[in-house]
PDB file of C-alpha atoms in Angstrom:
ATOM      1  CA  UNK A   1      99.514 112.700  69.810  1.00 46.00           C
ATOM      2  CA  UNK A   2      96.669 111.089  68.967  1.00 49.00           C
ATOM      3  CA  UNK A   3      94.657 107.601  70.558  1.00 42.00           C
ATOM      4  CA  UNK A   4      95.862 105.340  67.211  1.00 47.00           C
ATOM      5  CA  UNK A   5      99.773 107.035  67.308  1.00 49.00           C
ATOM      6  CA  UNK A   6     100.142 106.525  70.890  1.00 50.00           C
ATOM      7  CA  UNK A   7      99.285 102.503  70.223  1.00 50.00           C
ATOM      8  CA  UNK A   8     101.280 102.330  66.919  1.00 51.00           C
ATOM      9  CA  UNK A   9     104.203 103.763  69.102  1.00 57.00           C
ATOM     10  CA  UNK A  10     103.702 100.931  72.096  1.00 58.00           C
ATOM     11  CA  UNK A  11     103.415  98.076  69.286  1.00 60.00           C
ATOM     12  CA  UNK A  12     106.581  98.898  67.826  1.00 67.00           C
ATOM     13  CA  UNK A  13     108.389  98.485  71.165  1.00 79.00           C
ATOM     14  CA  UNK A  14     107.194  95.371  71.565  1.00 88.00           C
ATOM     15  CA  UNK A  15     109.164  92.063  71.567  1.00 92.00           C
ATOM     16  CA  UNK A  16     109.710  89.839  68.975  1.00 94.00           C
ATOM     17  CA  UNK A  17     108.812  87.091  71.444  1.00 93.00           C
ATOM     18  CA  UNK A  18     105.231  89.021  72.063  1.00 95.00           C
ATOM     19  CA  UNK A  19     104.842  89.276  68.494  1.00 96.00           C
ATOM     20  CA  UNK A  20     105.692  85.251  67.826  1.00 96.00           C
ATOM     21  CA  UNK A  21     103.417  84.372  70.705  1.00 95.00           C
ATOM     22  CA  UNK A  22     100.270  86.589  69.466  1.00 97.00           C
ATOM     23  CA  UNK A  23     101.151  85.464  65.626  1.00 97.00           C
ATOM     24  CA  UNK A  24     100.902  81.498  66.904  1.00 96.00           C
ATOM     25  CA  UNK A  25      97.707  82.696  68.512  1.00 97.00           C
ATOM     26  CA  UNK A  26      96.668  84.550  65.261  1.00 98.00           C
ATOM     27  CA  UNK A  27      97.711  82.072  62.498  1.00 97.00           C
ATOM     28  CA  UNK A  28      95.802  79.062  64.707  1.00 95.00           C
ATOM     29  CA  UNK A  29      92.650  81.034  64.576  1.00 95.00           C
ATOM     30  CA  UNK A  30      93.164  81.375  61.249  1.00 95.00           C
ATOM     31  CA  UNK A  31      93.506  77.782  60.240  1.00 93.00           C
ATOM     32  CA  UNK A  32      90.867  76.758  62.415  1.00 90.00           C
ATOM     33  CA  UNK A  33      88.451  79.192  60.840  1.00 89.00           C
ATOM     34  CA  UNK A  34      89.512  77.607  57.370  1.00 86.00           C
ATOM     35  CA  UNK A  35      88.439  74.168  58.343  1.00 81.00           C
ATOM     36  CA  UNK A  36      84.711  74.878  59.400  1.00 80.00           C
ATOM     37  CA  UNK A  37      83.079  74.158  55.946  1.00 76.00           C
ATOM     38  CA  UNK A  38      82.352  71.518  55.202  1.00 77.00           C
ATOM     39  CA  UNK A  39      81.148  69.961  58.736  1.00 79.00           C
ATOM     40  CA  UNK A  40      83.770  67.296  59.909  1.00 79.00           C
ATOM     41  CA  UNK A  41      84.184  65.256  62.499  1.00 83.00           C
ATOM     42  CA  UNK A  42      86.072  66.562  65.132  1.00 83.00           C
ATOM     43  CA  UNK A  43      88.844  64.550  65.080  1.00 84.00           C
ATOM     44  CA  UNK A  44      89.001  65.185  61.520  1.00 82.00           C
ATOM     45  CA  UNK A  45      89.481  69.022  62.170  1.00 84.00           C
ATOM     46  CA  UNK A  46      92.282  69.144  65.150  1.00 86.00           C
ATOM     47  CA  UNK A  47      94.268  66.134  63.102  1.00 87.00           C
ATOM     48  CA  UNK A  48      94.199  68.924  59.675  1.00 87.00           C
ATOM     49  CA  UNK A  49      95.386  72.030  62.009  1.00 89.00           C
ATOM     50  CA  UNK A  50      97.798  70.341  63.851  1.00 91.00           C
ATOM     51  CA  UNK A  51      99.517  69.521  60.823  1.00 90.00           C
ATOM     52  CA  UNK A  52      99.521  72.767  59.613  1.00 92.00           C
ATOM     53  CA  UNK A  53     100.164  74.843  62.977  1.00 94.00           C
ATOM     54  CA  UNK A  54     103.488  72.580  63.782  1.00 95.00           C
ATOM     55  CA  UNK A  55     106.397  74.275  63.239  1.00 94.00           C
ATOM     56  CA  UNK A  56     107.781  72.796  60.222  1.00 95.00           C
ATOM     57  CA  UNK A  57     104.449  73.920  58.649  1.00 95.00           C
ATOM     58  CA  UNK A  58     105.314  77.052  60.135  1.00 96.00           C
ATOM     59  CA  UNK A  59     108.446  76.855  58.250  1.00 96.00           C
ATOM     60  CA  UNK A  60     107.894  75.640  55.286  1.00 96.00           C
ATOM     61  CA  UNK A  61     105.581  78.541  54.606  1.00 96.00           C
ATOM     62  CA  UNK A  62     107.657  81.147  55.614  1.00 97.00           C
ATOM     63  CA  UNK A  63     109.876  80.032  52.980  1.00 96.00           C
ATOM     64  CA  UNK A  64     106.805  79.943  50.536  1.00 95.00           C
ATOM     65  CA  UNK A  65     106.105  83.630  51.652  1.00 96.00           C
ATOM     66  CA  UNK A  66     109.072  85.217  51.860  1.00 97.00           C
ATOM     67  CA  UNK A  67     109.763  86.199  48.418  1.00 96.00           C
ATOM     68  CA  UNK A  68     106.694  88.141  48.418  1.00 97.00           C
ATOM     69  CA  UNK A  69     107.550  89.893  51.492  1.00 97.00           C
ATOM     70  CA  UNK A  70     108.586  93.854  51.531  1.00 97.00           C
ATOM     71  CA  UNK A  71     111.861  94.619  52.704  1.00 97.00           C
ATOM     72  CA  UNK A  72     110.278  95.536  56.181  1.00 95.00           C
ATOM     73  CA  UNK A  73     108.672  92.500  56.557  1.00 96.00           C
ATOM     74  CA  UNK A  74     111.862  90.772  55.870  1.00 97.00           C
ATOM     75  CA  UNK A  75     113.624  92.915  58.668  1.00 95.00           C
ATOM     76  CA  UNK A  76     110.575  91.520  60.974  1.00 95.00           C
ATOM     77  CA  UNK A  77     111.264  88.302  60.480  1.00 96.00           C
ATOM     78  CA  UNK A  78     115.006  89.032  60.434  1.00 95.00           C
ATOM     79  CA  UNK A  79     114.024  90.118  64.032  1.00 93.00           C
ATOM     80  CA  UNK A  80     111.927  86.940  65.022  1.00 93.00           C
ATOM     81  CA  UNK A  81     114.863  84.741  63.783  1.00 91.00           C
ATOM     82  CA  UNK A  82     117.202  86.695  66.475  1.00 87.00           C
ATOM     83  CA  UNK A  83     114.642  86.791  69.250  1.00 80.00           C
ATOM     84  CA  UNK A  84     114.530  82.503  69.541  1.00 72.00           C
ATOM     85  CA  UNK A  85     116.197  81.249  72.653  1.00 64.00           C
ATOM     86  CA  UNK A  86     117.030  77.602  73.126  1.00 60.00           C
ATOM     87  CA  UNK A  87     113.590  76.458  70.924  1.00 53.00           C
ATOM     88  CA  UNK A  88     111.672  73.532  71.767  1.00 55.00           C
ATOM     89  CA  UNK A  89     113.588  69.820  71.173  1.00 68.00           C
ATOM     90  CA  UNK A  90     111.478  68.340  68.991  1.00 81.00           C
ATOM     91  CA  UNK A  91     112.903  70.050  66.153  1.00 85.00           C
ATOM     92  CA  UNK A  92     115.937  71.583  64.473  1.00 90.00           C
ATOM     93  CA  UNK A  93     116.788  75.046  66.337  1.00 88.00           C
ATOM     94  CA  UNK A  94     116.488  75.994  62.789  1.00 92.00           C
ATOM     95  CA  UNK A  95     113.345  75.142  61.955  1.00 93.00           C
ATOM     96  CA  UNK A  96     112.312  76.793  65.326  1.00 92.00           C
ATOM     97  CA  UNK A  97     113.265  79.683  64.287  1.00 94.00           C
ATOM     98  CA  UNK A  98     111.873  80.104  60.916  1.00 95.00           C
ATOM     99  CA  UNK A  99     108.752  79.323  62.575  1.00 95.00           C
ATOM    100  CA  UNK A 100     109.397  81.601  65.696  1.00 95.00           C
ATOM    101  CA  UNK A 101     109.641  84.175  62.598  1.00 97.00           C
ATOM    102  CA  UNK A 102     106.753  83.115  61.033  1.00 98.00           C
ATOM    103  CA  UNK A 103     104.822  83.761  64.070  1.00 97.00           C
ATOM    104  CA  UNK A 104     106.529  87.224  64.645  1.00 97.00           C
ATOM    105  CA  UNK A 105     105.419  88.405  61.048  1.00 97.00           C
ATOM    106  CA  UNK A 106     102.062  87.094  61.777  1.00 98.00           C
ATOM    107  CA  UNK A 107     101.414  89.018  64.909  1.00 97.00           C
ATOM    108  CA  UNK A 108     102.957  92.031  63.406  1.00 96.00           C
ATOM    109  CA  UNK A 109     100.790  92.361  60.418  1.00 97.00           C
ATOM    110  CA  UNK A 110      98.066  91.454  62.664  1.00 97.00           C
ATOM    111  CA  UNK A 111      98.510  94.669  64.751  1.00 95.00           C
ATOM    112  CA  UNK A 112      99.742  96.783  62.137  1.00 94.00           C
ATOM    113  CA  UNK A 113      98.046  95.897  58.839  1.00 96.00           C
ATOM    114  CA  UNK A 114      95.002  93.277  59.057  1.00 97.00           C
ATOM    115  CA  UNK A 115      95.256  93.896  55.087  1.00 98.00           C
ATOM    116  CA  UNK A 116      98.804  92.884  54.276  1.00 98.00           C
ATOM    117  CA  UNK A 117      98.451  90.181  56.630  1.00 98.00           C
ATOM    118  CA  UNK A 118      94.774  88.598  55.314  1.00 96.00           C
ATOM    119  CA  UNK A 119      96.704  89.058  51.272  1.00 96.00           C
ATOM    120  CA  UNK A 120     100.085  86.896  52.790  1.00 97.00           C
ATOM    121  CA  UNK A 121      97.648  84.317  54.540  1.00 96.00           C
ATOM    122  CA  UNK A 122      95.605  83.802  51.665  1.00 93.00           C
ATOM    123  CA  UNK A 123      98.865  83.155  49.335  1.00 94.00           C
ATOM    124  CA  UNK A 124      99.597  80.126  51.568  1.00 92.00           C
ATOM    125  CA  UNK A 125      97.079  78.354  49.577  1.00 83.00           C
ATOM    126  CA  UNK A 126      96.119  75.388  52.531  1.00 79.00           C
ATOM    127  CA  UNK A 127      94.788  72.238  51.407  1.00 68.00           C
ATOM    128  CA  UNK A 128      91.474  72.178  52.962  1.00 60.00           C
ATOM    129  CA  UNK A 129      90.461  68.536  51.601  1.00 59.00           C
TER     130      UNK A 129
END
C-alpha cells in the first residue's frame, strides 16, 4: 500500500465532527482570501466575513449547493447533519446542522478533491462589494 492510499484510508475514518471543524477552518480561509482586493479597512473586511462565515450563511449556501452535489457528497453531508450534538444556542438546531454539514463537505473535499471543492466554492457566487 502505497504513501497516498494509506492517507486516503485514515481520512475516510475520520469524524464528521473533524471534517466540520477543518471545513469551518477551510471555508474561513477561503472567504478571507476573497476579500483582499480591493484594500479595505479592516473593519470593513472582518464585518463582510463574519456575515458570511455565520452559520445561517453556512446554511443558506448549503441549500444553494446542494443540488449540484453528487450523490456522495450528499451522503457526506447526510453524515455531518447526524454528527451535530446539542449545537450552539444562538440558532435553530436546524440551522446548526445544515451548517455543521456545510462544514463537513468542506473539509472533505478539501482532503479528498481540492478540485471539486475550489468548482462548489466558486458556485457560491459571494458578494464581494
Amino acid at each position: 500500500m502505497g504513501v497516498e492510499s494509506e492517507k486516503v484510508g485514515v481520512t475516510q475514518q475520520l469524524s464528521p465532527s473533524f471534517l466540520a471543524y477543518l471545513g469551518d477552518a477551510v471555508y474561513e480561509l477561503y472567504v478571507r482570501t476573497q476579500y483582499i482586493f480591493p484594500p479595505r479597512r479592516l473593519a470593513e473586511y472582518h464585518n463582510k466575513v463574519v456575515s458570511l462565515v455565520r452559520a445561517e450563511s453556512q446554511a443558506a449556501f448549503l441549500s444553494n449547493l446542494y443540488p449540484y452535489l453528487t450523490e456522495f457528497e450528499k451522503e457526506i453531508v447526510r453524515r455531518g447533519r447526524n454528527a451535530t450534538a446539542g449545537g450552539r444556542r444562538r440558532v435553530s438546531p436546524k440551522i446548526y446542522q445544515k451548517s455543521t454539514s456545510f462544514e463537513t463537505l468542506i473539509g472533505y473535499l478539501y482532503l479528498h478533491n481540492p478540485q471539486r471543492l475550489n468548482q462548489l466554492l466558486k458556485k457560491l457566487n459571494l458578494d464581494l462589494t
